[in-house]
PDB file of C-alpha atoms in Angstrom:
ATOM      1  CA  ALA J   1     -19.892  14.776  31.785  1.00  0.00           C
ATOM      2  CA  GLN J   2     -17.537  16.521  29.674  1.00  0.00           C
ATOM      3  CA  LYS J   3     -15.026  17.964  31.132  1.00  0.00           C
ATOM      4  CA  ILE J   4     -11.718  19.719  30.477  1.00  0.00           C
ATOM      5  CA  THR J   5      -9.259  20.633  33.666  1.00  0.00           C
ATOM      6  CA  GLN J   6      -6.660  22.970  33.818  1.00  0.00           C
ATOM      7  CA  THR J   7      -4.936  23.684  36.139  1.00  0.00           C
ATOM      8  CA  GLN J   8      -2.021  26.434  36.048  1.00  0.00           C
ATOM      9  CA  PRO J   9      -3.968  29.693  36.030  1.00  0.00           C
ATOM     10  CA  GLY J  10      -0.902  31.310  35.370  1.00  0.00           C
ATOM     11  CA  MET J  11       2.531  30.457  33.891  1.00  0.00           C
ATOM     12  CA  PHE J  12       6.167  32.115  33.578  1.00  0.00           C
ATOM     13  CA  VAL J  13       8.486  31.640  30.659  1.00  0.00           C
ATOM     14  CA  GLN J  14      12.038  32.834  29.887  1.00  0.00           C
ATOM     15  CA  GLU J  15      11.680  34.338  26.388  1.00  0.00           C
ATOM     16  CA  LYS J  16      13.209  32.269  23.308  1.00  0.00           C
ATOM     17  CA  GLU J  17      12.498  28.933  25.860  1.00  0.00           C
ATOM     18  CA  ALA J  18      10.288  26.363  25.358  1.00  0.00           C
ATOM     19  CA  VAL J  19       6.380  26.046  27.928  1.00  0.00           C
ATOM     20  CA  THR J  20       4.729  23.426  28.454  1.00  0.00           C
ATOM     21  CA  LEU J  21       0.483  23.982  29.736  1.00  0.00           C
ATOM     22  CA  ASP J  22      -1.449  21.360  31.172  1.00  0.00           C
ATOM     23  CA  CYS J  23      -4.606  20.073  29.648  1.00  0.00           C
ATOM     24  CA  THR J  24      -6.725  17.386  31.300  1.00  0.00           C
ATOM     25  CA  TYR J  25      -9.987  16.141  29.582  1.00  0.00           C
ATOM     26  CA  ASP J  26     -12.565  13.576  30.604  1.00  0.00           C
ATOM     27  CA  THR J  27     -15.211  11.976  28.711  1.00  0.00           C
ATOM     28  CA  SER J  28     -16.376   8.062  28.530  1.00  0.00           C
ATOM     29  CA  ASP J  29     -16.330   8.533  24.461  1.00  0.00           C
ATOM     30  CA  GLN J  30     -13.863   6.949  22.352  1.00  0.00           C
ATOM     31  CA  SER J  31     -14.157   9.451  18.922  1.00  0.00           C
ATOM     32  CA  TYR J  32     -13.286  13.337  20.500  1.00  0.00           C
ATOM     33  CA  GLY J  33     -11.062  16.246  18.954  1.00  0.00           C
ATOM     34  CA  LEU J  34      -9.325  18.685  21.409  1.00  0.00           C
ATOM     35  CA  PHE J  35      -8.188  21.750  20.579  1.00  0.00           C
ATOM     36  CA  TRP J  36      -6.113  24.895  21.685  1.00  0.00           C
ATOM     37  CA  TYR J  37      -6.713  28.308  21.268  1.00  0.00           C
ATOM     38  CA  LYS J  38      -4.960  31.603  21.945  1.00  0.00           C
ATOM     39  CA  GLN J  39      -6.762  34.934  23.125  1.00  0.00           C
ATOM     40  CA  PRO J  40      -4.468  37.959  23.457  1.00  0.00           C
ATOM     41  CA  SER J  41      -5.060  41.097  25.549  1.00  0.00           C
ATOM     42  CA  SER J  42      -6.962  42.530  22.890  1.00  0.00           C
ATOM     43  CA  GLY J  43     -10.112  39.594  23.179  1.00  0.00           C
ATOM     44  CA  GLU J  44      -9.623  37.508  19.699  1.00  0.00           C
ATOM     45  CA  MET J  45      -9.758  34.332  20.096  1.00  0.00           C
ATOM     46  CA  ILE J  46      -7.011  32.570  17.627  1.00  0.00           C
ATOM     47  CA  PHE J  47      -7.345  28.828  16.885  1.00  0.00           C
ATOM     48  CA  LEU J  48      -3.724  27.003  17.010  1.00  0.00           C
ATOM     49  CA  ILE J  49      -3.913  23.084  16.993  1.00  0.00           C
ATOM     50  CA  TYR J  50      -5.960  19.939  16.809  1.00  0.00           C
ATOM     51  CA  GLN J  51      -5.688  16.921  17.605  1.00  0.00           C
ATOM     52  CA  GLY J  52      -7.846  14.088  17.170  1.00  0.00           C
ATOM     53  CA  SER J  53      -8.766  11.038  19.348  1.00  0.00           C
ATOM     54  CA  TYR J  54      -7.690   8.414  16.957  1.00  0.00           C
ATOM     55  CA  ASP J  55      -4.301  10.515  15.342  1.00  0.00           C
ATOM     56  CA  GLU J  56      -1.534   8.365  16.968  1.00  0.00           C
ATOM     57  CA  GLN J  57       1.352  11.557  15.985  1.00  0.00           C
ATOM     58  CA  ASN J  58       1.183  14.119  18.163  1.00  0.00           C
ATOM     59  CA  ALA J  59      -0.168  17.016  16.430  1.00  0.00           C
ATOM     60  CA  THR J  60       2.015  19.747  15.247  1.00  0.00           C
ATOM     61  CA  GLU J  61       1.823  23.299  13.716  1.00  0.00           C
ATOM     62  CA  GLY J  62       5.481  25.215  13.544  1.00  0.00           C
ATOM     63  CA  ARG J  63       6.172  26.349  17.374  1.00  0.00           C
ATOM     64  CA  TYR J  64       3.285  24.305  18.539  1.00  0.00           C
ATOM     65  CA  SER J  65       3.310  20.740  19.259  1.00  0.00           C
ATOM     66  CA  LEU J  66       0.243  18.906  21.297  1.00  0.00           C
ATOM     67  CA  ASN J  67       1.913  15.921  23.614  1.00  0.00           C
ATOM     68  CA  PHE J  68      -1.130  13.576  23.420  1.00  0.00           C
ATOM     69  CA  GLN J  69      -1.235  11.509  26.268  1.00  0.00           C
ATOM     70  CA  LYS J  70      -4.440   9.120  25.120  1.00  0.00           C
ATOM     71  CA  ALA J  71      -4.595   7.170  28.984  1.00  0.00           C
ATOM     72  CA  ARG J  72      -3.754   9.650  30.836  1.00  0.00           C
ATOM     73  CA  LYS J  73      -6.016  11.416  29.327  1.00  0.00           C
ATOM     74  CA  SER J  74      -4.344  14.865  28.955  1.00  0.00           C
ATOM     75  CA  ALA J  75      -3.108  17.069  26.021  1.00  0.00           C
ATOM     76  CA  ASN J  76      -0.371  19.110  26.700  1.00  0.00           C
ATOM     77  CA  LEU J  77       0.221  22.447  24.456  1.00  0.00           C
ATOM     78  CA  VAL J  78       4.147  22.471  24.302  1.00  0.00           C
ATOM     79  CA  ILE J  79       5.986  25.819  23.555  1.00  0.00           C
ATOM     80  CA  SER J  80       8.982  26.116  21.594  1.00  0.00           C
ATOM     81  CA  ALA J  81      11.162  29.159  21.147  1.00  0.00           C
ATOM     82  CA  SER J  82       8.546  31.145  23.321  1.00  0.00           C
ATOM     83  CA  GLN J  83       8.398  35.118  22.001  1.00  0.00           C
ATOM     84  CA  LEU J  84       6.841  38.141  23.919  1.00  0.00           C
ATOM     85  CA  GLY J  85       3.865  37.611  21.146  1.00  0.00           C
ATOM     86  CA  ASP J  86       2.873  34.549  22.739  1.00  0.00           C
ATOM     87  CA  SER J  87       1.922  36.440  25.983  1.00  0.00           C
ATOM     88  CA  ALA J  88      -1.769  35.597  26.179  1.00  0.00           C
ATOM     89  CA  MET J  89      -4.886  33.211  27.752  1.00  0.00           C
ATOM     90  CA  TYR J  90      -4.920  29.977  26.771  1.00  0.00           C
ATOM     91  CA  PHE J  91      -7.798  27.326  26.148  1.00  0.00           C
ATOM     92  CA  CYS J  92      -7.628  23.863  25.562  1.00  0.00           C
ATOM     93  CA  ALA J  93     -11.053  22.535  24.570  1.00  0.00           C
ATOM     94  CA  MET J  94     -12.684  19.312  23.328  1.00  0.00           C
ATOM     95  CA  ARG J  95     -15.606  18.131  21.051  1.00  0.00           C
ATOM     96  CA  VAL J  96     -16.959  15.038  21.293  1.00  0.00           C
ATOM     97  CA  PHE J  97     -17.985  13.224  18.678  1.00  0.00           C
ATOM     98  CA  PRO J  98     -21.213  11.908  19.581  1.00  0.00           C
ATOM     99  CA  GLY J  99     -22.254  14.676  20.293  1.00  0.00           C
ATOM    100  CA  GLY J 100     -22.276  16.727  17.658  1.00  0.00           C
ATOM    101  CA  PHE J 101     -20.434  19.699  17.230  1.00  0.00           C
ATOM    102  CA  LYS J 102     -20.717  21.046  21.675  1.00  0.00           C
ATOM    103  CA  THR J 103     -17.240  21.949  21.948  1.00  0.00           C
ATOM    104  CA  ILE J 104     -16.204  23.016  26.009  1.00  0.00           C
ATOM    105  CA  PHE J 105     -13.501  24.917  27.263  1.00  0.00           C
ATOM    106  CA  GLY J 106     -11.213  24.443  30.393  1.00  0.00           C
ATOM    107  CA  ALA J 107     -11.072  28.067  32.471  1.00  0.00           C
ATOM    108  CA  GLY J 108      -7.641  28.436  30.141  1.00  0.00           C
ATOM    109  CA  THR J 109      -3.705  29.404  31.161  1.00  0.00           C
ATOM    110  CA  ARG J 110      -2.521  32.855  31.572  1.00  0.00           C
ATOM    111  CA  LEU J 111       0.940  32.873  29.670  1.00  0.00           C
ATOM    112  CA  PHE J 112       3.496  35.726  30.259  1.00  0.00           C
ATOM    113  CA  VAL J 113       6.557  35.560  28.489  1.00  0.00           C
ATOM    114  CA  LYS J 114       9.536  37.247  30.189  1.00  0.00           C
ATOM    115  CA  ALA J 115      12.242  39.458  28.134  1.00  0.00           C
TER     116      ALA J 115
ATOM    117  CA  ILE Y   1     -19.985  40.666   6.426  1.00  0.00           C
ATOM    118  CA  ALA Y   2     -16.758  38.493   6.618  1.00  0.00           C
ATOM    119  CA  GLY Y   3     -16.468  35.632   9.321  1.00  0.00           C
ATOM    120  CA  ILE Y   4     -18.693  36.197  12.025  1.00  0.00           C
ATOM    121  CA  THR Y   5     -20.223  39.644  13.328  1.00  0.00           C
ATOM    122  CA  GLN Y   6     -21.537  40.037  16.731  1.00  0.00           C
ATOM    123  CA  ALA Y   7     -23.977  43.202  18.127  1.00  0.00           C
ATOM    124  CA  PRO Y   8     -24.262  45.218  19.809  1.00  0.00           C
ATOM    125  CA  THR Y   9     -20.597  45.565  20.765  1.00  0.00           C
ATOM    126  CA  SER Y  10     -21.170  46.314  24.513  1.00  0.00           C
ATOM    127  CA  GLN Y  11     -24.198  47.235  25.900  1.00  0.00           C
ATOM    128  CA  ILE Y  12     -25.440  47.972  29.529  1.00  0.00           C
ATOM    129  CA  LEU Y  13     -28.818  46.791  30.475  1.00  0.00           C
ATOM    130  CA  ALA Y  14     -31.030  46.986  33.182  1.00  0.00           C
ATOM    131  CA  ALA Y  15     -32.036  44.071  35.690  1.00  0.00           C
ATOM    132  CA  GLY Y  16     -35.585  42.548  34.439  1.00  0.00           C
ATOM    133  CA  ARG Y  17     -35.071  43.907  30.768  1.00  0.00           C
ATOM    134  CA  ARG Y  18     -35.523  41.547  27.931  1.00  0.00           C
ATOM    135  CA  MET Y  19     -32.191  41.665  25.442  1.00  0.00           C
ATOM    136  CA  THR Y  20     -31.151  39.566  22.040  1.00  0.00           C
ATOM    137  CA  LEU Y  21     -27.499  38.974  21.384  1.00  0.00           C
ATOM    138  CA  ARG Y  22     -27.678  38.614  17.872  1.00  0.00           C
ATOM    139  CA  CYS Y  23     -24.694  36.588  15.554  1.00  0.00           C
ATOM    140  CA  THR Y  24     -24.682  36.151  12.062  1.00  0.00           C
ATOM    141  CA  GLN Y  25     -21.882  34.302  10.364  1.00  0.00           C
ATOM    142  CA  ASP Y  26     -21.325  34.438   6.340  1.00  0.00           C
ATOM    143  CA  MET Y  27     -18.947  31.013   6.703  1.00  0.00           C
ATOM    144  CA  ARG Y  28     -22.232  28.941   5.470  1.00  0.00           C
ATOM    145  CA  HIS Y  29     -20.664  26.280   8.361  1.00  0.00           C
ATOM    146  CA  ASN Y  30     -23.687  24.116   9.836  1.00  0.00           C
ATOM    147  CA  ALA Y  31     -22.707  24.250  13.729  1.00  0.00           C
ATOM    148  CA  MET Y  32     -23.133  27.661  15.372  1.00  0.00           C
ATOM    149  CA  TYR Y  33     -22.149  28.177  19.410  1.00  0.00           C
ATOM    150  CA  TRP Y  34     -22.900  30.382  22.204  1.00  0.00           C
ATOM    151  CA  TYR Y  35     -20.037  30.739  25.222  1.00  0.00           C
ATOM    152  CA  ARG Y  36     -20.228  33.241  28.038  1.00  0.00           C
ATOM    153  CA  GLN Y  37     -16.420  33.933  29.188  1.00  0.00           C
ATOM    154  CA  ASP Y  38     -15.645  34.794  33.100  1.00  0.00           C
ATOM    155  CA  LEU Y  39     -12.846  35.495  34.741  1.00  0.00           C
ATOM    156  CA  GLY Y  40     -11.070  32.167  36.062  1.00  0.00           C
ATOM    157  CA  LEU Y  41     -13.239  30.197  34.593  1.00  0.00           C
ATOM    158  CA  GLY Y  42     -12.762  30.396  30.961  1.00  0.00           C
ATOM    159  CA  LEU Y  43     -15.731  30.184  28.509  1.00  0.00           C
ATOM    160  CA  ARG Y  44     -19.026  28.181  29.300  1.00  0.00           C
ATOM    161  CA  LEU Y  45     -21.224  26.764  27.093  1.00  0.00           C
ATOM    162  CA  ILE Y  46     -24.573  28.373  27.180  1.00  0.00           C
ATOM    163  CA  HIS Y  47     -26.086  26.912  23.718  1.00  0.00           C
ATOM    164  CA  TYR Y  48     -25.330  25.306  20.452  1.00  0.00           C
ATOM    165  CA  SER Y  49     -26.404  24.302  17.152  1.00  0.00           C
ATOM    166  CA  ASN Y  50     -25.110  21.567  14.750  1.00  0.00           C
ATOM    167  CA  THR Y  51     -27.649  22.562  12.181  1.00  0.00           C
ATOM    168  CA  ALA Y  52     -30.620  25.476  10.880  1.00  0.00           C
ATOM    169  CA  GLY Y  53     -33.665  23.991  13.015  1.00  0.00           C
ATOM    170  CA  THR Y  54     -31.581  22.508  15.757  1.00  0.00           C
ATOM    171  CA  THR Y  55     -30.401  23.471  19.111  1.00  0.00           C
ATOM    172  CA  GLY Y  56     -28.621  22.294  22.143  1.00  0.00           C
ATOM    173  CA  LYS Y  57     -28.574  22.927  26.193  1.00  0.00           C
ATOM    174  CA  GLY Y  58     -24.892  23.595  27.156  1.00  0.00           C
ATOM    175  CA  GLU Y  59     -23.052  23.995  30.314  1.00  0.00           C
ATOM    176  CA  VAL Y  60     -25.118  27.071  31.473  1.00  0.00           C
ATOM    177  CA  PRO Y  61     -27.732  27.676  29.739  1.00  0.00           C
ATOM    178  CA  ASP Y  62     -30.112  29.006  32.195  1.00  0.00           C
ATOM    179  CA  GLY Y  63     -31.872  31.964  31.319  1.00  0.00           C
ATOM    180  CA  TYR Y  64     -31.081  32.073  28.253  1.00  0.00           C
ATOM    181  CA  SER Y  65     -32.755  30.745  25.237  1.00  0.00           C
ATOM    182  CA  VAL Y  66     -31.648  30.277  21.151  1.00  0.00           C
ATOM    183  CA  SER Y  67     -33.142  29.743  17.993  1.00  0.00           C
ATOM    184  CA  ARG Y  68     -32.123  28.522  14.279  1.00  0.00           C
ATOM    185  CA  ALA Y  69     -34.336  29.408  11.829  1.00  0.00           C
ATOM    186  CA  ASN Y  70     -31.657  29.908   9.484  1.00  0.00           C
ATOM    187  CA  THR Y  71     -28.170  28.833   8.516  1.00  0.00           C
ATOM    188  CA  ASP Y  72     -26.886  31.838   9.020  1.00  0.00           C
ATOM    189  CA  ASP Y  73     -28.112  33.646  12.376  1.00  0.00           C
ATOM    190  CA  PHE Y  74     -27.968  32.554  15.584  1.00  0.00           C
ATOM    191  CA  PRO Y  75     -29.404  34.705  18.242  1.00  0.00           C
ATOM    192  CA  LEU Y  76     -29.052  34.506  21.910  1.00  0.00           C
ATOM    193  CA  THR Y  77     -32.195  36.268  24.139  1.00  0.00           C
ATOM    194  CA  LEU Y  78     -32.073  36.761  27.773  1.00  0.00           C
ATOM    195  CA  ALA Y  79     -35.660  37.024  28.977  1.00  0.00           C
ATOM    196  CA  SER Y  80     -35.557  38.719  32.094  1.00  0.00           C
ATOM    197  CA  ALA Y  81     -31.797  40.132  32.757  1.00  0.00           C
ATOM    198  CA  VAL Y  82     -29.821  39.173  36.298  1.00  0.00           C
ATOM    199  CA  PRO Y  83     -26.720  40.769  37.420  1.00  0.00           C
ATOM    200  CA  SER Y  84     -25.185  37.379  36.832  1.00  0.00           C
ATOM    201  CA  GLN Y  85     -25.386  37.363  33.633  1.00  0.00           C
ATOM    202  CA  THR Y  86     -23.116  40.494  33.132  1.00  0.00           C
ATOM    203  CA  SER Y  87     -20.455  38.950  31.132  1.00  0.00           C
ATOM    204  CA  VAL Y  88     -18.615  38.737  27.887  1.00  0.00           C
ATOM    205  CA  TYR Y  89     -20.492  36.943  25.322  1.00  0.00           C
ATOM    206  CA  PHE Y  90     -18.647  34.877  22.573  1.00  0.00           C
ATOM    207  CA  CYS Y  91     -20.479  33.241  19.387  1.00  0.00           C
ATOM    208  CA  ALA Y  92     -18.846  31.579  17.234  1.00  0.00           C
ATOM    209  CA  SER Y  93     -19.034  28.413  14.365  1.00  0.00           C
ATOM    210  CA  SER Y  94     -17.513  25.916  12.496  1.00  0.00           C
ATOM    211  CA  ASP Y  95     -17.538  23.962   9.603  1.00  0.00           C
ATOM    212  CA  THR Y  96     -19.245  20.160   8.989  1.00  0.00           C
ATOM    213  CA  ASP Y  97     -16.247  18.231   9.526  1.00  0.00           C
ATOM    214  CA  ARG Y  98     -15.858  17.715  13.229  1.00  0.00           C
ATOM    215  CA  ASN Y  99     -11.566  17.848  13.208  1.00  0.00           C
ATOM    216  CA  THR Y 100     -12.397  22.040  12.043  1.00  0.00           C
ATOM    217  CA  GLU Y 101     -11.619  24.348  14.823  1.00  0.00           C
ATOM    218  CA  ALA Y 102     -14.324  26.683  15.204  1.00  0.00           C
ATOM    219  CA  PHE Y 103     -14.639  30.584  14.518  1.00  0.00           C
ATOM    220  CA  PHE Y 104     -15.621  34.106  16.955  1.00  0.00           C
ATOM    221  CA  GLY Y 105     -16.956  36.613  16.685  1.00  0.00           C
ATOM    222  CA  GLN Y 106     -15.370  39.856  18.459  1.00  0.00           C
ATOM    223  CA  GLY Y 107     -17.149  39.587  21.342  1.00  0.00           C
ATOM    224  CA  THR Y 108     -20.391  41.755  23.108  1.00  0.00           C
ATOM    225  CA  ARG Y 109     -19.690  42.985  26.649  1.00  0.00           C
ATOM    226  CA  LEU Y 110     -23.099  42.723  28.738  1.00  0.00           C
ATOM    227  CA  THR Y 111     -23.348  44.311  31.786  1.00  0.00           C
ATOM    228  CA  VAL Y 112     -26.457  44.089  33.801  1.00  0.00           C
ATOM    229  CA  VAL Y 113     -27.222  46.468  36.520  1.00  0.00           C
TER     230      VAL Y 113
END
């Protein structure tokens, strides 16, 4: 069975500093995709970044990068130069391709950015 | 309609009653999903559909049913609501390409009393 684990219920970071949000996953399939979403207090889900299991380069999108370590089954999100607006819940998700589009999420990490 | 629309936005429901949460998308996405979000548990997949006419069970399917008669609609039905089904429910959809992100509705806050 597939599983996503986010071990940090809450994280604090100083404004303008970088922060790493942890995500580990478990699957026996070789073909899968990993996603990160942001959920601000308003409740909407915002897609941030994607990493495919066969991608050799770590994904980057602006201030977001994904530290993908396939052998360790980890896909940590790195946010550089944190901003107050980054305060939100962050969810890691996995889609295992042999299963079609079934996508499961972790429990999330709440990030607090301090001024 | 733009994106994914869920209805109702919120609902208070008596235990034992039947309830259908509606979800409609206008992006012609093949895949659709229903999640429930509970504090400390994140989003848990209830049911999903890879394409019209097919559905699959997620992580927490008990007490819920879905149908996918066409591409645009993916209703979620609670046959006999129980208090443990109090949650925020999100509908989502994604395109055919496996690496594309899911687009989410605004959520339905359901309280079963």
